[in-house]
Coordinates of C-alpha atoms and ligand atoms in Angstrom, one line a residue:
Chain A
X1 CA 107.5 54.7 269.9
X2 CA 111.1 56.2 268.4
X3 CA 111.1 59.2 266.2
X4 CA 112.0 57.0 263.7
X5 CA 109.2 54.8 262.8
X6 CA 106.7 57.1 262.6
X7 CA 106.1 57.9 259.2
X8 CA 104.2 61.7 256.8
X9 CA 102.2 58.6 255.2
X10 CA 102.5 54.7 254.9
X11 CA 102.2 53.1 251.7
X12 CA 101.0 49.3 251.3
X13 CA 101.5 48.1 248.5
X14 CA 103.7 49.1 245.0
X15 CA 101.4 48.5 242.1
X16 CA 100.8 51.4 240.4
X17 CA 98.2 53.1 242.3
X18 CA 100.8 53.4 245.7
X19 CA 103.9 53.8 243.4
X20 CA 101.8 57.3 242.0
X21 CA 101.4 58.0 245.1
X22 CA 104.6 57.4 246.6
X23 CA 106.1 59.2 244.0
X24 CA 104.5 62.9 244.1
X25 CA 104.2 62.9 247.6
X26 CA 107.4 62.0 248.2
X27 CA 108.5 64.5 245.6
X28 CA 106.1 67.2 247.7
X29 CA 109.0 66.0 250.9
X30 CA 106.8 64.1 252.9
X31 CA 108.6 61.4 254.6
X32 CA 106.6 57.9 253.2
X33 CA 106.7 54.8 253.5
X34 CA 105.7 52.0 250.8
X35 CA 105.6 48.6 252.0
X36 CA 105.4 45.2 248.8
X37 CA 105.1 42.0 249.7
X38 CA 106.8 40.5 247.0
X39 CA 110.0 40.1 247.5
X40 CA 110.5 42.7 244.9
X41 CA 107.4 45.2 243.7
X42 CA 105.8 44.1 240.1
X43 CA 106.8 40.3 241.3
X44 CA 103.2 39.5 242.8
X45 CA 101.4 41.8 239.0
X46 CA 99.8 40.2 236.9
X47 CA 97.5 42.5 234.6
X48 CA 96.7 42.3 230.3
X49 CA 97.9 44.4 229.5
X50 CA 98.5 48.4 228.3
X51 CA 98.8 51.0 230.0
X52 CA 96.6 54.0 228.8
X53 CA 100.2 57.4 228.7
X54 CA 97.6 60.4 230.6
X55 CA 98.6 58.8 233.5
X56 CA 101.6 59.0 233.6
X57 CA 102.1 62.4 231.8
X58 CA 99.9 63.2 235.2
X59 CA 102.2 62.2 237.6
X60 CA 104.7 63.2 235.4
X61 CA 105.3 64.8 232.2
X62 CA 108.3 63.5 229.5
X63 CA 107.9 60.5 233.0
X64 CA 107.1 57.7 230.7
X65 CA 109.4 58.3 228.1
X66 CA 112.3 56.1 231.1
X67 CA 109.5 53.7 232.0
X68 CA 110.4 50.2 230.4
X69 CA 107.2 49.7 228.4
X70 CA 106.5 47.4 225.6
X71 CA 105.0 48.5 222.2
X72 CA 103.3 51.2 221.2
X73 CA 100.1 50.7 220.5
X74 CA 98.3 51.8 216.9
X75 CA 96.4 49.6 215.8
X76 CA 93.1 48.1 217.7
X77 CA 91.2 45.1 216.8
X78 CA 87.9 43.5 217.4
X79 CA 87.3 40.0 216.5
X80 CA 84.7 37.5 217.0
X81 CA 85.0 33.6 216.9
X82 CA 83.6 31.2 215.4
X83 CA 84.8 26.9 216.3
X84 CA 86.6 27.0 212.8
X85 CA 85.9 31.0 211.9
X86 CA 86.5 35.1 213.5
X87 CA 85.7 38.0 212.2
X88 CA 87.7 40.8 213.2
X89 CA 87.9 44.0 212.8
X90 CA 91.3 46.2 212.6
X91 CA 91.0 49.2 213.2
X92 CA 94.8 51.1 212.5
X93 CA 95.7 54.8 214.1
X94 CA 98.3 56.4 213.0
X95 CA 98.7 59.2 215.8
X96 CA 96.8 58.0 218.2
X97 CA 97.5 60.5 220.9
X98 CA 99.7 62.5 219.2
X99 CA 102.2 64.1 220.9
X100 CA 102.5 61.3 223.8
X101 CA 101.8 58.6 222.2
X102 CA 98.2 57.0 223.6
X103 CA 99.0 54.0 225.0
X104 CA 101.8 50.9 225.8
X105 CA 102.2 47.3 226.2
X106 CA 103.5 46.7 229.1
X107 CA 104.7 44.0 232.1
X108 CA 104.0 44.5 234.8
X109 CA 106.8 42.7 236.2
X110 CA 109.1 45.3 235.9
X111 CA 106.6 47.9 234.4
X112 CA 105.9 48.5 238.1
X113 CA 109.7 47.8 239.7
X114 CA 110.9 50.8 237.6
X115 CA 108.2 53.1 239.0
X116 CA 108.3 52.0 242.2
X117 CA 112.1 52.6 242.1
X118 CA 111.4 56.4 240.3
X119 CA 108.9 56.5 243.5
X120 CA 112.3 55.7 245.7
X121 CA 114.0 58.6 243.5
X122 CA 112.2 60.8 244.9
X123 CA 113.5 60.4 248.7
X124 CA 110.8 57.4 249.4
X125 CA 110.9 54.4 250.9
X126 CA 110.7 51.3 249.8
X127 CA 110.4 48.4 251.5
X128 CA 110.0 45.0 248.9
X129 CA 109.4 41.6 251.3
X130 CA 107.2 41.7 254.2
X131 CA 103.9 41.1 254.2
X132 CA 101.5 44.1 255.9
X133 CA 99.2 41.6 258.2
X134 CA 96.8 44.3 258.9
X135 CA 96.1 48.3 260.6
X136 CA 97.0 50.3 263.8
X137 CA 93.9 51.7 265.1
X138 CA 94.0 54.2 268.4
X139 CA 90.4 56.0 269.1
X140 CA 88.9 55.1 266.0
X141 CA 91.7 56.7 264.2
X142 CA 94.4 53.9 261.2
X143 CA 97.5 55.4 263.1
X144 CA 99.5 51.8 261.2
X145 CA 100.1 49.2 260.1
X146 CA 101.5 45.9 261.3
X147 CA 103.3 43.1 259.3
X148 CA 104.2 40.0 262.1
X149 CA 106.3 41.7 265.0
X150 CA 106.7 45.3 263.0
X151 CA 105.2 48.7 264.3
X152 CA 104.8 51.1 262.1
X153 CA 103.4 54.8 262.3
X154 CA 101.8 57.6 260.0
X155 CA 99.9 59.7 259.6
X156 CA 97.7 58.9 257.2
X157 CA 97.8 54.7 255.7
X158 CA 96.9 53.8 252.0
X159 CA 95.3 50.4 251.7
X160 CA 97.2 50.3 247.3
X161 CA 96.8 47.0 247.8
X162 CA 94.0 45.7 245.5
X163 CA 91.5 43.4 244.0
X164 CA 91.1 41.2 247.6
X165 CA 91.3 44.1 249.0
X166 CA 91.7 42.7 252.2
X167 CA 92.9 46.2 254.7
X168 CA 90.2 47.8 253.3
X169 CA 87.7 44.4 255.0
X170 CA 89.8 45.0 258.2
X171 CA 88.3 48.6 258.2
X172 CA 85.2 48.0 257.7
X173 CA 84.8 49.8 254.8
X174 CA 83.7 47.4 252.8
X175 CA 82.5 43.4 252.8
X176 CA 84.3 40.8 251.8
X177 CA 84.3 40.5 247.5
X178 CA 81.7 38.8 246.0
X179 CA 82.1 36.8 243.6
X180 CA 79.6 37.7 240.9
X181 CA 81.7 41.6 240.1
X182 CA 85.1 40.0 239.4
X183 CA 86.6 38.4 236.5
X184 CA 89.6 35.9 237.0
X185 CA 92.1 36.5 234.1
X186 CA 94.9 34.2 233.1
X187 CA 97.6 34.3 231.2
X188 CA 100.7 33.5 229.0
X189 CA 103.7 35.1 228.0
X190 CA 104.1 33.7 224.5
X191 CA 108.8 34.6 223.5
X192 CA 108.2 35.8 220.2
X193 CA 110.7 37.4 217.1
X194 CA 110.0 41.0 217.1
X195 CA 110.5 40.6 213.5
X196 CA 107.7 37.5 213.6
X197 CA 105.3 39.7 216.0
X198 CA 106.0 43.1 212.7
X199 CA 105.5 41.1 210.4
X200 CA 102.4 39.0 211.7
X201 CA 100.5 41.8 212.5
X202 CA 101.0 43.9 210.4
X203 CA 103.4 46.7 212.6
X204 CA 106.7 48.3 212.0
X205 CA 109.5 49.3 214.4
X206 CA 107.6 50.5 218.0
X207 CA 104.6 49.9 217.0
X208 CA 101.7 47.5 218.8
X209 CA 98.9 45.4 218.7
X210 CA 96.3 45.2 221.1
X211 CA 93.3 42.2 220.3
X212 CA 89.9 41.9 222.0
X213 CA 88.4 38.3 220.9
X214 CA 84.7 36.9 222.0
X215 CA 83.2 33.2 221.2
X216 CA 86.1 32.1 222.3
X217 CA 84.4 31.9 226.4
X218 CA 82.3 28.2 225.8
X219 CA 79.6 30.8 226.2
X220 CA 80.4 31.8 229.8
X221 CA 80.2 35.8 229.3
X222 CA 83.9 36.9 229.1
X223 CA 86.4 37.3 226.5
X224 CA 90.1 37.0 225.7
X225 CA 93.0 40.1 225.7
X226 CA 96.9 39.8 223.1
X227 CA 99.3 42.5 223.0
X228 CA 102.5 42.6 221.3
X229 CA 105.1 43.7 223.2
X230 CA 108.9 43.5 222.7
X231 CA 109.5 39.9 222.1
X232 CA 106.8 38.3 223.3
X233 CA 102.3 38.5 223.5
X234 CA 100.8 38.4 226.2
X235 CA 97.2 36.1 226.2
X236 CA 94.2 35.2 228.1
X237 CA 90.8 35.4 228.9
X238 CA 88.8 37.4 231.1
X239 CA 85.5 35.0 232.4
X240 CA 83.2 35.4 235.1
X241 CA 84.4 32.9 237.6
X242 CA 81.3 31.8 238.7
X243 CA 80.1 30.8 234.9
X244 CA 83.6 29.0 235.0
X245 CA 82.7 26.8 238.4
X246 CA 78.4 26.3 237.3
X247 CA 80.2 25.0 233.7
X248 CA 82.7 22.7 235.3
X249 CA 85.2 23.8 232.6
X250 CA 89.0 24.9 234.3
X251 CA 89.0 28.2 233.2
X252 CA 93.3 26.6 232.5
X253 CA 90.8 24.1 230.0
X254 CA 89.7 27.7 228.3
X255 CA 92.6 29.1 227.9
X256 CA 94.2 26.3 226.0
X257 CA 91.7 25.5 223.7
X258 CA 91.8 29.8 222.8
X259 CA 95.7 29.0 222.6
X260 CA 95.1 26.2 219.5
X261 CA 91.6 27.7 217.7
X262 CA 92.4 28.4 213.6
X263 CA 92.4 31.7 213.8
X264 CA 94.2 32.4 216.9
X265 CA 97.3 29.9 216.6
X266 CA 99.3 31.0 213.6
X267 CA 99.2 34.3 215.1
X268 CA 101.8 32.5 218.1
X269 CA 103.5 28.7 216.0
X270 CA 107.3 29.0 216.9
X271 CA 106.6 30.3 219.4
X272 CA 107.0 29.6 223.1
X273 CA 105.4 30.1 226.6
X274 CA 107.5 31.6 229.2
X275 CA 105.7 32.0 232.1
X276 CA 101.7 31.7 233.3
X277 CA 99.5 33.4 235.7
X278 CA 96.5 34.5 237.3
X279 CA 94.8 37.4 238.7
X280 CA 91.7 38.9 239.1
X281 CA 90.2 41.4 238.3
X282 CA 87.3 44.4 240.3
X283 CA 84.0 44.0 237.0
X284 CA 81.2 45.5 238.5
X285 CA 82.4 49.6 237.8
X286 CA 80.7 52.5 239.6
X287 CA 77.9 49.7 241.0
X288 CA 81.5 48.4 242.7
X289 CA 82.8 50.7 243.4
X290 CA 82.9 50.8 248.0
X291 CA 80.7 53.6 249.1
X292 CA 82.6 54.6 251.7
X293 CA 86.9 55.6 250.3
X294 CA 87.9 56.8 253.3
X295 CA 88.1 56.8 257.4
X296 CA 89.7 58.7 259.0
X297 CA 93.7 58.3 258.4
X298 CA 92.9 55.6 255.7
X299 CA 92.4 56.2 252.2
X300 CA 91.8 53.6 249.6
X301 CA 93.4 53.6 246.3
X302 CA 93.5 51.4 242.6
X303 CA 92.0 47.9 242.4
X304 CA 90.7 48.2 246.2
X305 CA 88.7 50.5 245.7
X306 CA 86.5 49.5 242.7
X307 CA 88.6 51.4 239.8
X308 CA 87.7 49.5 236.7
X309 CA 86.3 50.5 233.8
X310 CA 86.0 46.9 231.2
X311 CA 83.6 47.8 228.7
X312 CA 84.5 44.4 226.0
X313 CA 86.7 47.0 223.4
X314 CA 88.8 49.3 226.8
X315 CA 89.9 47.8 230.2
X316 CA 91.2 50.1 231.8
X317 CA 92.6 49.6 235.6
X318 CA 96.1 50.6 235.8
X319 CA 95.6 54.1 234.4
X320 CA 92.8 54.7 236.6
X321 CA 95.1 52.7 240.1
X322 CA 97.2 55.8 239.0
X323 CA 95.1 58.8 239.2
X324 CA 93.6 57.4 242.3
X325 CA 97.5 57.2 242.9
X326 CA 97.9 61.3 243.2
X327 CA 94.7 62.1 244.4
X328 CA 95.3 60.7 247.2
X329 CA 98.7 62.1 246.7
X330 CA 97.0 65.3 246.5
X331 CA 94.5 65.1 249.4
X332 CA 97.5 64.3 251.7
X333 CA 98.6 67.6 250.4
X334 CA 96.9 70.0 251.0
X335 CA 95.4 68.3 254.2
X336 CA 96.9 68.9 257.9
X337 CA 99.1 66.7 259.3
X338 CA 96.6 64.1 256.5
X339 CA 93.1 65.0 258.8
X340 CA 90.0 65.2 257.3
X341 CA 92.2 64.2 254.4
X342 CA 88.7 61.6 253.1
X343 CA 86.6 64.4 251.9
X344 CA 89.5 66.2 250.1
X345 CA 90.3 62.2 248.4
X346 CA 86.8 62.6 246.9
X347 CA 87.2 66.1 245.7
X348 CA 90.4 65.0 243.7
X349 CA 88.5 61.8 241.7
X350 CA 86.6 64.1 241.3
X351 CA 88.4 66.5 240.2
X352 CA 91.4 64.6 238.0
X353 CA 87.9 63.0 236.3
X354 CA 87.9 60.2 237.8
X355 CA 84.7 59.6 239.4
X356 CA 82.4 61.3 236.2
X357 CA 84.5 59.0 234.1
X358 CA 83.3 56.2 235.8
X359 CA 79.9 57.4 236.2
X360 CA 80.0 57.9 232.5
X361 CA 80.4 54.1 231.6
X362 CA 78.5 52.7 234.5
X363 CA 76.0 50.6 231.9
X364 CA 77.6 49.0 230.4
X365 CA 78.0 46.3 232.7
X366 CA 75.1 45.2 231.7
X367 CA 75.8 45.4 228.4
X368 CA 78.7 43.2 228.9
X369 CA 75.5 40.6 231.5
X370 CA 73.5 39.8 228.4
X371 CA 75.1 35.9 227.9
X372 CA 74.0 36.1 224.3
X373 CA 77.6 38.5 223.9
X374 CA 79.6 35.7 224.0
X375 CA 78.3 33.4 222.1
X376 CA 74.9 34.3 220.0
X377 CA 76.0 37.3 218.6
X378 CA 79.8 36.0 218.0
X379 CA 78.4 33.4 216.0
X380 CA 75.4 35.2 214.0
X381 CA 78.2 37.7 213.1
X382 CA 80.5 34.5 211.2
X383 CA 77.3 33.0 209.4
X384 CA 76.5 36.9 208.0
X385 CA 79.9 36.8 206.5
X386 CA 79.3 32.9 206.0
X387 CA 76.6 34.0 203.0
X388 CA 78.3 36.3 201.9
X389 CA 81.5 35.3 200.8
X390 CA 79.7 31.5 199.9
X391 CA 79.6 30.2 196.6
X392 CA 79.2 27.5 195.3
X393 CA 77.6 27.1 192.4
X394 CA 74.5 26.7 192.9
X395 CA 71.3 30.1 193.1
X396 CA 72.0 31.4 196.8
X397 CA 69.0 32.3 198.5
X398 CA 67.6 35.9 198.9
X399 CA 70.0 38.0 200.8
X400 CA 66.7 39.4 203.0
X401 CA 65.8 35.9 204.2
X402 CA 69.2 34.4 204.7
X403 CA 70.1 37.0 207.4
X404 CA 66.5 36.8 208.6
X405 CA 67.4 32.6 208.8
X406 CA 70.4 33.7 210.6
X407 CA 69.1 35.5 212.6
X408 CA 66.6 33.7 214.3
X409 CA 68.9 30.7 213.8
X410 CA 70.4 32.2 216.9
X411 CA 68.5 34.7 218.7
X412 CA 64.8 35.6 219.5
X413 CA 63.9 38.5 216.9
X414 CA 61.4 39.6 220.7
X415 CA 65.5 38.4 222.5
X416 CA 67.0 41.2 220.2
X417 CA 65.6 43.9 220.0
X418 CA 65.4 43.6 224.0
X419 CA 69.7 43.6 223.4
X420 CA 68.7 46.5 221.1
X421 CA 67.1 48.3 223.4
X422 CA 69.1 47.4 227.1
X423 CA 72.5 48.7 224.1
X424 CA 70.9 51.6 223.8
X425 CA 70.1 52.8 226.8
X426 CA 72.7 52.6 228.3
X427 CA 75.2 53.8 226.6
Chain B
X1 CA 108.4 22.8 219.5
X2 CA 106.4 25.1 219.1
X3 CA 102.8 26.2 220.4
X4 CA 100.2 23.7 222.2
X5 CA 97.6 22.9 225.2
X6 CA 99.6 22.6 227.7
X7 CA 97.8 21.0 231.2
X8 CA 99.3 23.6 234.3
X9 CA 101.8 21.4 236.3
X10 CA 103.9 22.2 232.7
X11 CA 102.8 25.7 233.0
X12 CA 103.6 25.6 236.5
X13 CA 106.2 24.9 236.2
X14 CA 107.6 27.8 233.8
X15 CA 106.7 29.8 237.0
X16 CA 109.4 31.1 239.8
X17 CA 108.4 30.1 243.1
X18 CA 109.6 30.6 246.5
X19 CA 107.7 28.3 248.4
X20 CA 106.6 28.4 252.4
X21 CA 107.3 24.5 253.7
X22 CA 106.7 26.0 256.8
X23 CA 103.7 27.5 256.4
X24 CA 101.0 26.7 254.1
X25 CA 98.7 29.7 253.3
X26 CA 95.9 28.3 252.2
X27 CA 93.8 24.9 254.4
X28 CA 90.5 23.8 254.1
X29 CA 88.6 22.3 256.3
X30 CA 87.7 18.2 254.5
X31 CA 85.2 17.3 256.7
X32 CA 83.3 20.3 255.3
X33 CA 84.7 20.6 251.5
X34 CA 83.1 16.8 251.9
X35 CA 79.4 18.4 252.0
X36 CA 79.9 20.3 249.2
X37 CA 78.2 20.1 246.6
X38 CA 79.5 22.3 243.7
X39 CA 83.1 22.8 244.3
X40 CA 83.6 25.2 241.8
X41 CA 87.6 25.0 243.1
X42 CA 88.2 22.2 240.8
X43 CA 87.7 24.1 237.8
X44 CA 88.2 27.7 238.4
X45 CA 91.4 27.6 240.4
X46 CA 93.6 28.9 237.8
X47 CA 96.8 26.9 238.7
X48 CA 94.0 23.9 238.8
X49 CA 96.1 22.8 242.4
X50 CA 92.2 21.6 244.5
X51 CA 91.5 17.8 242.6
X52 CA 89.8 15.1 243.3
X53 CA 91.5 11.5 244.4
X54 CA 90.5 8.2 244.5
X55 CA 87.5 8.4 247.4
X56 CA 86.1 11.5 245.5
X57 CA 87.6 14.7 248.3
X58 CA 89.7 16.8 247.9
X59 CA 93.3 16.9 248.0
X60 CA 95.1 20.6 247.3
X61 CA 98.5 21.4 247.6
X62 CA 99.8 25.5 248.4
X63 CA 102.6 25.1 246.1
X64 CA 102.1 25.8 243.2
X65 CA 99.3 28.8 243.7
X66 CA 99.3 31.8 241.6
X67 CA 98.5 34.0 244.1
X68 CA 95.0 35.2 242.9
X69 CA 92.2 34.2 245.6
X70 CA 89.6 33.1 243.0
X71 CA 89.1 30.2 245.0
X72 CA 88.6 31.7 248.3
X73 CA 85.8 34.3 246.8
X74 CA 84.0 30.7 245.0
X75 CA 84.0 29.5 248.3
X76 CA 80.7 28.5 248.5
X77 CA 80.4 26.5 252.5
X78 CA 84.1 28.1 254.0
X79 CA 86.0 24.1 253.7
X80 CA 89.1 26.6 252.7
X81 CA 89.4 27.9 256.4
X82 CA 92.7 29.3 255.6
X83 CA 93.1 32.3 253.5
X84 CA 95.7 34.6 253.7
X85 CA 98.8 36.2 251.0
X86 CA 101.5 34.3 251.9
X87 CA 104.4 35.9 254.2
X88 CA 106.4 38.0 252.5
X89 CA 108.9 36.8 249.4
X90 CA 107.5 33.5 249.4
X91 CA 105.5 32.3 246.7
X92 CA 104.8 33.0 242.7
X93 CA 107.6 35.3 241.4
X94 CA 106.6 37.5 237.9
X95 CA 109.2 37.9 236.0
X96 CA 106.9 39.0 233.2
X97 CA 104.2 39.9 234.7
Ligands
FAD1 C1 93.3 39.8 233.8 C2 94.3 41.1 233.1 C3 94.2 42.2 232.4 C4 94.3 43.7 233.1 N1 94.4 44.0 231.6 C5 94.4 46.0 232.2 C6 94.4 46.4 230.9 O1 94.9 46.2 229.8 N2 95.0 48.3 231.0 C7 94.7 48.3 232.4 O2 95.1 49.3 232.1 N3 94.3 47.7 233.1 C8 93.9 46.8 233.2 N4 93.5 45.4 234.2 C9 93.1 46.5 235.3 C10 94.9 46.4 235.9 O3 95.3 45.7 236.2 C11 94.3 46.9 237.8 O4 93.3 47.5 238.1 C12 96.0 47.2 238.4 O5 97.0 46.4 238.4 C13 95.6 48.2 239.9 O6 97.1 48.4 240.7 P1 96.7 49.0 241.6 O7 98.1 49.6 241.8 O8 95.3 49.1 242.4 O9 96.6 46.8 242.6 P2 97.6 46.4 242.0 O10 98.5 46.4 240.7 O11 97.2 45.4 242.0 O12 99.3 46.2 243.0 C14 98.4 45.6 244.7 C15 100.2 45.5 245.2 O13 100.0 45.4 246.9 C16 100.6 44.6 247.3 N5 100.1 43.7 248.3 C17 98.5 43.9 248.7 N6 98.4 43.0 249.4 C18 99.6 43.2 250.5 C19 99.7 43.9 251.6 N7 98.9 43.2 252.6 N8 101.3 44.3 252.4 C20 102.1 44.5 251.8 N9 101.2 44.2 250.0 C21 100.7 43.9 249.4 C22 101.1 43.3 245.8 O14 101.9 42.3 245.7 C23 101.6 44.1 244.9 O15 102.5 44.5 244.6 C24 93.8 44.3 233.6 C25 94.0 42.8 234.9 C26 94.3 41.8 234.5 C27 93.7 40.6 236.1
SF4_2 S1 94.6 31.5 244.8 FE1 94.5 31.4 243.1 S2 96.2 30.1 241.6 FE2 96.1 29.6 244.6 S3 94.9 27.7 244.6 FE3 93.3 30.3 245.2 S4 92.0 29.7 243.1 FE4 94.3 28.7 242.6

């Protein structure tokens, strides 16, 4: 083994977790190698998506200003779809985040490439187009990586390889990921001129909108998202794969139906689909985080560690990936040549509020697993609205009675009380 | 032109792929797949690469794979005997993501 082949740290995967880690380590003068299987960073990655800006601020204040971000989100919309109707909640806040805008829509191919490049500018080596096949272990310690014929060594290896998390599995840190802990995301990028996006979503300049929708998944647990970008719209679904299998309907078909929904199509009309992507999401929140995130010589960060929060209205994975990458970097910097970096990493995850935040949202998973959230309740909301806005010259039913009837038509009272209790208990 | 329902093949034709002709990254054992009742892969693969042929056997083509991994985690009987990421630089290249 020659001296050149030994690094302080090797990072597997140039997603947001990997690049944040590489950036901070390289800035502090560490000799860092980041290996990415895609021909360029970002070329394998798909998200919703939006980025909560605070995470980039934590890496380097002001860095977000140079990032290829899309639109500054000021509009948050929730849609409950009926078969031919929709209830919309539209919340707009023009000073979300005050000095630093709270969040931006993002496309991952340009964003990840930029972020990896910033890490490179700090002095990290980025090797793209190389698939890491496995780890090198010596006396119970991870000491390097294998890629084809090549072996590379480091004091610490960071697994930032994303949701499928093969590296952590190979290291014996977690078993294979069960399907029920995952969501499958599918997405189209639809090009539309900026003026049209601004008019349809009621935006000005660099303002953006983020929309989530339920009631569009054929009863399958999951929902849809729409994000406005510069010159395009990201539209997609995240569904429970086991229920898709049981339903026997192709997820691609369900996405096509969503596109054609009468409340969605007018937003997209005239647009042109330019890309179709898919990606898994860890969906279990805190419960899905493996009990061990490190072993001697190895730290696991980002999606590979299950760091995603999904409340149905907020999905946070990119920011948590960045924070966990930063936590790993801090831990390595505080250790002596990586020894005992693991326990320090766990401390950093606490200090940087990642684990406490995930814990706070731990109950949400049981709410998003209430099956009635995806069909009965959205239909109920639509029926209530229909009653309230129907004028047909007949004597209408008494309000209280009508509401009772609508409710009963969709959900048994006992079930509704049970769901209400669950909601109350979980949040 | 305009927004319309699209078939999987049409959607995939919009993507940039660099298919590894020499080494399939996913391989099936036809015999195991023949005995599988659920065949979840038919529905969960977003690229719709798993299909039934005339004899009701699974036919599969790895070109067009979006590398999500869903088929692998959903495969009950381990008819998918190999699932690896494509070798470096091969496979899908997202331009937007
Ligand atoms: C449909 C969808 C919508 C989402 N929406 C949002 C959203 O709006 N906001 C949000 O914050 N989060 C969202 N998320 C979650 C978010 O995308 C992820 O949590 C985030 O990308 C995780 O980052 P990461 O760096 O851990 O992993 P990744 O981004 O997956 O990066 C892993 C990297 O490792 C590389 N790699 C993997 N294995 C190897 C190997 N063996 N050798 C070399 N390289 C390897 C990959 O090519 C990849 O570049 C969404 C996810 C999906 C699927
Ligand atoms: S990895 Fe995803 S896209 Fe590729 S064959 Fe499996 S399910 Fe289909």
